[in-house]
Amino acid sequence: MGIFDWKHWVVILIVVILVFGTKRLKNLGSDLGETIKGFRKAMNTDEGEKTEQAQTAAPQQPAAPLNQPHTIDGQAQKVEEPARKD
């Protein structure tokens, strides 16, 4: 008998049905299904738009390689604080 024994799952299922009721569980399942369908549709729509934009876009200048060194110019300044009078 392990932690994932079928008897444990039956007890958990009975407790969940008693707490939430069968009507809420049915609604939860259908809402979850609609959410997954909407997500898939949005992902397919986004991919379609990206491919259309890539096909219609003019060729662009290649970006600078990422492994090229970059120099940042800066100057440090010392800040002196006035002496405190206690």
mmCIF file of N, CA and C in Angstrom:
data_model
loop_
_atom_site.group_PDB
_atom_site.id
_atom_site.type_symbol
_atom_site.label_atom_id
_atom_site.label_comp_id
_atom_site.label_asym_id
_atom_site.label_seq_id
_atom_site.Cartn_x
_atom_site.Cartn_y
_atom_site.Cartn_z
ATOM 1 N N MET A 1 0.846 -1.179 0.000
ATOM 2 C CA MET A 1 0.000 0.000 0.000
ATOM 3 C C MET A 1 0.893 1.245 0.000
ATOM 4 N N GLY A 2 0.777 1.999 -1.054
ATOM 5 C CA GLY A 2 1.549 3.213 -1.138
ATOM 6 C C GLY A 2 0.675 4.427 -0.906
ATOM 7 N N ILE A 3 1.265 5.558 -1.091
ATOM 8 C CA ILE A 3 0.531 6.803 -0.879
ATOM 9 C C ILE A 3 -0.502 7.038 -1.990
ATOM 10 N N PHE A 4 -0.258 6.448 -3.158
ATOM 11 C CA PHE A 4 -1.174 6.632 -4.280
ATOM 12 C C PHE A 4 -2.021 5.385 -4.524
ATOM 13 N N ASP A 5 -2.413 4.726 -3.475
ATOM 14 C CA ASP A 5 -3.261 3.548 -3.585
ATOM 15 C C ASP A 5 -4.641 3.970 -4.071
ATOM 16 N N TRP A 6 -5.330 3.116 -4.789
ATOM 17 C CA TRP A 6 -6.632 3.466 -5.368
ATOM 18 C C TRP A 6 -7.653 3.764 -4.281
ATOM 19 N N LYS A 7 -7.497 3.163 -3.118
ATOM 20 C CA LYS A 7 -8.440 3.409 -2.025
ATOM 21 C C LYS A 7 -8.329 4.853 -1.535
ATOM 22 N N HIS A 8 -7.123 5.382 -1.506
ATOM 23 C CA HIS A 8 -6.939 6.767 -1.094
ATOM 24 C C HIS A 8 -7.622 7.715 -2.071
ATOM 25 N N TRP A 9 -7.470 7.438 -3.366
ATOM 26 C CA TRP A 9 -8.093 8.290 -4.389
ATOM 27 C C TRP A 9 -9.620 8.266 -4.283
ATOM 28 N N VAL A 10 -10.190 7.105 -3.949
ATOM 29 C CA VAL A 10 -11.653 7.012 -3.791
ATOM 30 C C VAL A 10 -12.102 7.871 -2.615
ATOM 31 N N VAL A 11 -11.373 7.814 -1.515
ATOM 32 C CA VAL A 11 -11.733 8.614 -0.341
ATOM 33 C C VAL A 11 -11.616 10.101 -0.666
ATOM 34 N N ILE A 12 -10.551 10.490 -1.348
ATOM 35 C CA ILE A 12 -10.375 11.899 -1.733
ATOM 36 C C ILE A 12 -11.498 12.343 -2.650
ATOM 37 N N LEU A 13 -11.869 11.509 -3.613
ATOM 38 C CA LEU A 13 -12.961 11.843 -4.528
ATOM 39 C C LEU A 13 -14.277 12.022 -3.782
ATOM 40 N N ILE A 14 -14.570 11.165 -2.827
ATOM 41 C CA ILE A 14 -15.807 11.278 -2.042
ATOM 42 C C ILE A 14 -15.811 12.573 -1.238
ATOM 43 N N VAL A 15 -14.687 12.919 -0.631
ATOM 44 C CA VAL A 15 -14.604 14.158 0.147
ATOM 45 C C VAL A 15 -14.812 15.373 -0.757
ATOM 46 N N VAL A 16 -14.192 15.370 -1.926
ATOM 47 C CA VAL A 16 -14.339 16.492 -2.855
ATOM 48 C C VAL A 16 -15.788 16.628 -3.298
ATOM 49 N N ILE A 17 -16.452 15.523 -3.593
ATOM 50 C CA ILE A 17 -17.865 15.573 -4.010
ATOM 51 C C ILE A 17 -18.730 16.101 -2.872
ATOM 52 N N LEU A 18 -18.446 15.693 -1.649
ATOM 53 C CA LEU A 18 -19.234 16.181 -0.518
ATOM 54 C C LEU A 18 -19.016 17.675 -0.289
ATOM 55 N N VAL A 19 -17.807 18.142 -0.469
ATOM 56 C CA VAL A 19 -17.511 19.545 -0.203
ATOM 57 C C VAL A 19 -18.067 20.437 -1.304
ATOM 58 N N PHE A 20 -17.789 20.089 -2.555
ATOM 59 C CA PHE A 20 -18.166 20.974 -3.660
ATOM 60 C C PHE A 20 -19.501 20.626 -4.306
ATOM 61 N N GLY A 21 -19.916 19.376 -4.249
ATOM 62 C CA GLY A 21 -21.145 18.978 -4.902
ATOM 63 C C GLY A 21 -20.897 18.653 -6.369
ATOM 64 N N THR A 22 -21.747 17.811 -6.933
ATOM 65 C CA THR A 22 -21.533 17.360 -8.312
ATOM 66 C C THR A 22 -21.791 18.473 -9.323
ATOM 67 N N LYS A 23 -22.707 19.385 -9.016
ATOM 68 C CA LYS A 23 -23.033 20.456 -9.958
ATOM 69 C C LYS A 23 -21.848 21.402 -10.140
ATOM 70 N N ARG A 24 -21.203 21.779 -9.057
ATOM 71 C CA ARG A 24 -20.031 22.670 -9.160
ATOM 72 C C ARG A 24 -18.876 21.987 -9.871
ATOM 73 N N LEU A 25 -18.690 20.677 -9.626
ATOM 74 C CA LEU A 25 -17.618 19.952 -10.302
ATOM 75 C C LEU A 25 -17.877 19.866 -11.802
ATOM 76 N N LYS A 26 -19.136 19.702 -12.190
ATOM 77 C CA LYS A 26 -19.485 19.644 -13.616
ATOM 78 C C LYS A 26 -19.185 20.998 -14.262
ATOM 79 N N ASN A 27 -19.579 22.073 -13.599
ATOM 80 C CA ASN A 27 -19.302 23.408 -14.129
ATOM 81 C C ASN A 27 -17.800 23.681 -14.193
ATOM 82 N N LEU A 28 -17.064 23.221 -13.207
ATOM 83 C CA LEU A 28 -15.620 23.413 -13.186
ATOM 84 C C LEU A 28 -14.963 22.706 -14.367
ATOM 85 N N GLY A 29 -15.420 21.502 -14.676
ATOM 86 C CA GLY A 29 -14.862 20.756 -15.802
ATOM 87 C C GLY A 29 -15.140 21.432 -17.129
ATOM 88 N N SER A 30 -16.352 21.916 -17.324
ATOM 89 C CA SER A 30 -16.681 22.585 -18.588
ATOM 90 C C SER A 30 -15.954 23.919 -18.712
ATOM 91 N N ASP A 31 -15.817 24.648 -17.608
ATOM 92 C CA ASP A 31 -15.072 25.911 -17.638
ATOM 93 C C ASP A 31 -13.594 25.675 -17.962
ATOM 94 N N LEU A 32 -13.034 24.624 -17.407
ATOM 95 C CA LEU A 32 -11.643 24.291 -17.688
ATOM 96 C C LEU A 32 -11.460 23.932 -19.161
ATOM 97 N N GLY A 33 -12.404 23.181 -19.725
ATOM 98 C CA GLY A 33 -12.342 22.823 -21.139
ATOM 99 C C GLY A 33 -12.416 24.050 -22.037
ATOM 100 N N GLU A 34 -13.306 24.988 -21.727
ATOM 101 C CA GLU A 34 -13.428 26.216 -22.523
ATOM 102 C C GLU A 34 -12.167 27.070 -22.414
ATOM 103 N N THR A 35 -11.565 27.089 -21.243
ATOM 104 C CA THR A 35 -10.330 27.850 -21.055
ATOM 105 C C THR A 35 -9.208 27.281 -21.908
ATOM 106 N N ILE A 36 -9.080 25.973 -21.949
ATOM 107 C CA ILE A 36 -8.030 25.335 -22.742
ATOM 108 C C ILE A 36 -8.268 25.589 -24.226
ATOM 109 N N LYS A 37 -9.517 25.504 -24.676
ATOM 110 C CA LYS A 37 -9.825 25.782 -26.086
ATOM 111 C C LYS A 37 -9.497 27.222 -26.448
ATOM 112 N N GLY A 38 -9.833 28.158 -25.580
ATOM 113 C CA GLY A 38 -9.528 29.566 -25.827
ATOM 114 C C GLY A 38 -8.037 29.811 -25.880
ATOM 115 N N PHE A 39 -7.292 29.149 -25.014
ATOM 116 C CA PHE A 39 -5.837 29.298 -24.999
ATOM 117 C C PHE A 39 -5.230 28.775 -26.289
ATOM 118 N N ARG A 40 -5.682 27.612 -26.740
ATOM 119 C CA ARG A 40 -5.172 27.045 -27.993
ATOM 120 C C ARG A 40 -5.493 27.953 -29.172
ATOM 121 N N LYS A 41 -6.698 28.483 -29.186
ATOM 122 C CA LYS A 41 -7.098 29.372 -30.281
ATOM 123 C C LYS A 41 -6.234 30.628 -30.292
ATOM 124 N N ALA A 42 -5.976 31.192 -29.124
ATOM 125 C CA ALA A 42 -5.147 32.398 -29.041
ATOM 126 C C ALA A 42 -3.716 32.106 -29.477
ATOM 127 N N MET A 43 -3.195 30.959 -29.118
ATOM 128 C CA MET A 43 -1.830 30.600 -29.522
ATOM 129 C C MET A 43 -1.745 30.427 -31.032
ATOM 130 N N ASN A 44 -2.743 29.792 -31.634
ATOM 131 C CA ASN A 44 -2.744 29.616 -33.086
ATOM 132 C C ASN A 44 -2.882 30.950 -33.801
ATOM 133 N N THR A 45 -3.684 31.854 -33.272
ATOM 134 C CA THR A 45 -3.873 33.169 -33.866
ATOM 135 C C THR A 45 -2.580 33.968 -33.796
ATOM 136 N N ASP A 46 -1.896 33.930 -32.665
ATOM 137 C CA ASP A 46 -0.635 34.648 -32.511
ATOM 138 C C ASP A 46 0.422 34.119 -33.469
ATOM 139 N N GLU A 47 0.507 32.806 -33.631
ATOM 140 C CA GLU A 47 1.494 32.226 -34.537
ATOM 141 C C GLU A 47 1.186 32.607 -35.980
ATOM 142 N N GLY A 48 -0.103 32.640 -36.333
ATOM 143 C CA GLY A 48 -0.490 33.031 -37.685
ATOM 144 C C GLY A 48 -0.118 34.471 -37.982
ATOM 145 N N GLU A 49 -0.319 35.360 -37.023
ATOM 146 C CA GLU A 49 0.028 36.771 -37.206
ATOM 147 C C GLU A 49 1.534 36.948 -37.333
ATOM 148 N N LYS A 50 2.308 36.207 -36.568
ATOM 149 C CA LYS A 50 3.760 36.329 -36.625
ATOM 150 C C LYS A 50 4.288 35.881 -37.980
ATOM 151 N N THR A 51 3.742 34.782 -38.520
ATOM 152 C CA THR A 51 4.225 34.308 -39.809
ATOM 153 C C THR A 51 3.837 35.270 -40.918
ATOM 154 N N GLU A 52 2.646 35.877 -40.831
ATOM 155 C CA GLU A 52 2.232 36.861 -41.829
ATOM 156 C C GLU A 52 3.131 38.088 -41.770
ATOM 157 N N GLN A 53 3.464 38.546 -40.579
ATOM 158 C CA GLN A 53 4.328 39.713 -40.434
ATOM 159 C C GLN A 53 5.727 39.404 -40.942
ATOM 160 N N ALA A 54 6.206 38.211 -40.693
ATOM 161 C CA ALA A 54 7.549 37.845 -41.136
ATOM 162 C C ALA A 54 7.609 37.774 -42.659
ATOM 163 N N GLN A 55 6.528 37.333 -43.303
ATOM 164 C CA GLN A 55 6.513 37.216 -44.753
ATOM 165 C C GLN A 55 6.407 38.576 -45.414
ATOM 166 N N THR A 56 5.668 39.501 -44.812
ATOM 167 C CA THR A 56 5.457 40.805 -45.424
ATOM 168 C C THR A 56 6.525 41.818 -45.052
ATOM 169 N N ALA A 57 7.298 41.546 -44.022
ATOM 170 C CA ALA A 57 8.311 42.505 -43.560
ATOM 171 C C ALA A 57 9.482 42.538 -44.537
ATOM 172 N N ALA A 58 10.031 43.732 -44.707
ATOM 173 C CA ALA A 58 11.208 43.890 -45.559
ATOM 174 C C ALA A 58 12.426 43.356 -44.828
ATOM 175 N N PRO A 59 13.426 42.909 -45.569
ATOM 176 C CA PRO A 59 14.629 42.421 -44.897
ATOM 177 C C PRO A 59 15.281 43.529 -44.077
ATOM 178 N N GLN A 60 15.708 43.190 -42.895
ATOM 179 C CA GLN A 60 16.283 44.165 -41.987
ATOM 180 C C GLN A 60 17.788 43.962 -41.903
ATOM 181 N N GLN A 61 18.482 45.007 -41.433
ATOM 182 C CA GLN A 61 19.914 44.916 -41.224
ATOM 183 C C GLN A 61 20.168 43.910 -40.101
ATOM 184 N N PRO A 62 21.164 43.055 -40.240
ATOM 185 C CA PRO A 62 21.437 42.113 -39.147
ATOM 186 C C PRO A 62 21.931 42.865 -37.921
ATOM 187 N N ALA A 63 21.499 42.408 -36.796
ATOM 188 C CA ALA A 63 21.883 43.047 -35.535
ATOM 189 C C ALA A 63 23.330 42.704 -35.217
ATOM 190 N N ALA A 64 23.954 43.529 -34.388
ATOM 191 C CA ALA A 64 25.327 43.283 -33.977
ATOM 192 C C ALA A 64 25.379 41.980 -33.186
ATOM 193 N N PRO A 65 26.400 41.187 -33.403
ATOM 194 C CA PRO A 65 26.501 39.928 -32.651
ATOM 195 C C PRO A 65 26.552 40.192 -31.156
ATOM 196 N N LEU A 66 26.006 39.275 -30.410
ATOM 197 C CA LEU A 66 25.919 39.453 -28.962
ATOM 198 C C LEU A 66 27.268 39.287 -28.273
ATOM 199 N N ASN A 67 28.215 38.611 -28.908
ATOM 200 C CA ASN A 67 29.475 38.365 -28.236
ATOM 201 C C ASN A 67 30.502 39.468 -28.475
ATOM 202 N N GLN A 68 30.118 40.554 -29.115
ATOM 203 C CA GLN A 68 31.022 41.676 -29.332
ATOM 204 C C GLN A 68 31.120 42.492 -28.047
ATOM 205 N N PRO A 69 32.343 42.947 -27.687
ATOM 206 C CA PRO A 69 32.477 43.732 -26.456
ATOM 207 C C PRO A 69 31.858 45.121 -26.612
ATOM 208 N N HIS A 70 31.292 45.599 -25.552
ATOM 209 C CA HIS A 70 30.680 46.929 -25.524
ATOM 210 C C HIS A 70 31.383 47.752 -24.450
ATOM 211 N N THR A 71 31.632 48.998 -24.747
ATOM 212 C CA THR A 71 32.286 49.881 -23.794
ATOM 213 C C THR A 71 31.279 50.890 -23.279
ATOM 214 N N ILE A 72 31.283 51.080 -21.977
ATOM 215 C CA ILE A 72 30.410 52.068 -21.359
ATOM 216 C C ILE A 72 31.304 53.115 -20.721
ATOM 217 N N ASP A 73 31.138 54.361 -21.135
ATOM 218 C CA ASP A 73 31.929 55.447 -20.565
ATOM 219 C C ASP A 73 31.218 56.007 -19.350
ATOM 220 N N GLY A 74 31.963 56.228 -18.293
ATOM 221 C CA GLY A 74 31.376 56.787 -17.083
ATOM 222 C C GLY A 74 32.451 57.435 -16.245
ATOM 223 N N GLN A 75 32.021 58.236 -15.305
ATOM 224 C CA GLN A 75 32.969 58.920 -14.447
ATOM 225 C C GLN A 75 32.447 58.866 -13.023
ATOM 226 N N ALA A 76 33.321 58.461 -12.109
ATOM 227 C CA ALA A 76 32.946 58.381 -10.706
ATOM 228 C C ALA A 76 33.299 59.681 -10.014
ATOM 229 N N GLN A 77 32.458 60.091 -9.080
ATOM 230 C CA GLN A 77 32.707 61.308 -8.320
ATOM 231 C C GLN A 77 32.548 60.993 -6.845
ATOM 232 N N LYS A 78 33.452 61.535 -6.051
ATOM 233 C CA LYS A 78 33.378 61.343 -4.617
ATOM 234 C C LYS A 78 32.435 62.374 -4.031
ATOM 235 N N VAL A 79 31.529 61.926 -3.213
ATOM 236 C CA VAL A 79 30.569 62.820 -2.578
ATOM 237 C C VAL A 79 30.948 62.949 -1.109
ATOM 238 N N GLU A 80 31.200 64.172 -0.703
ATOM 239 C CA GLU A 80 31.561 64.410 0.689
ATOM 240 C C GLU A 80 30.326 64.905 1.430
ATOM 241 N N GLU A 81 30.112 64.307 2.586
ATOM 242 C CA GLU A 81 28.977 64.711 3.402
ATOM 243 C C GLU A 81 29.456 65.726 4.437
ATOM 244 N N PRO A 82 28.639 66.703 4.746
ATOM 245 C CA PRO A 82 29.042 67.670 5.778
ATOM 246 C C PRO A 82 29.130 66.988 7.137
ATOM 247 N N ALA A 83 30.023 67.490 7.963
ATOM 248 C CA ALA A 83 30.202 66.927 9.307
ATOM 249 C C ALA A 83 28.943 67.183 10.139
ATOM 250 N N ARG A 84 28.555 66.170 10.895
ATOM 251 C CA ARG A 84 27.351 66.309 11.719
ATOM 252 C C ARG A 84 27.711 66.924 13.061
ATOM 253 N N LYS A 85 26.838 67.759 13.553
ATOM 254 C CA LYS A 85 27.010 68.344 14.881
ATOM 255 C C LYS A 85 26.058 67.637 15.831
ATOM 256 N N ASP A 86 26.614 66.933 16.787
ATOM 257 C CA ASP A 86 25.766 66.212 17.744
ATOM 258 C C ASP A 86 25.557 66.968 19.007
#
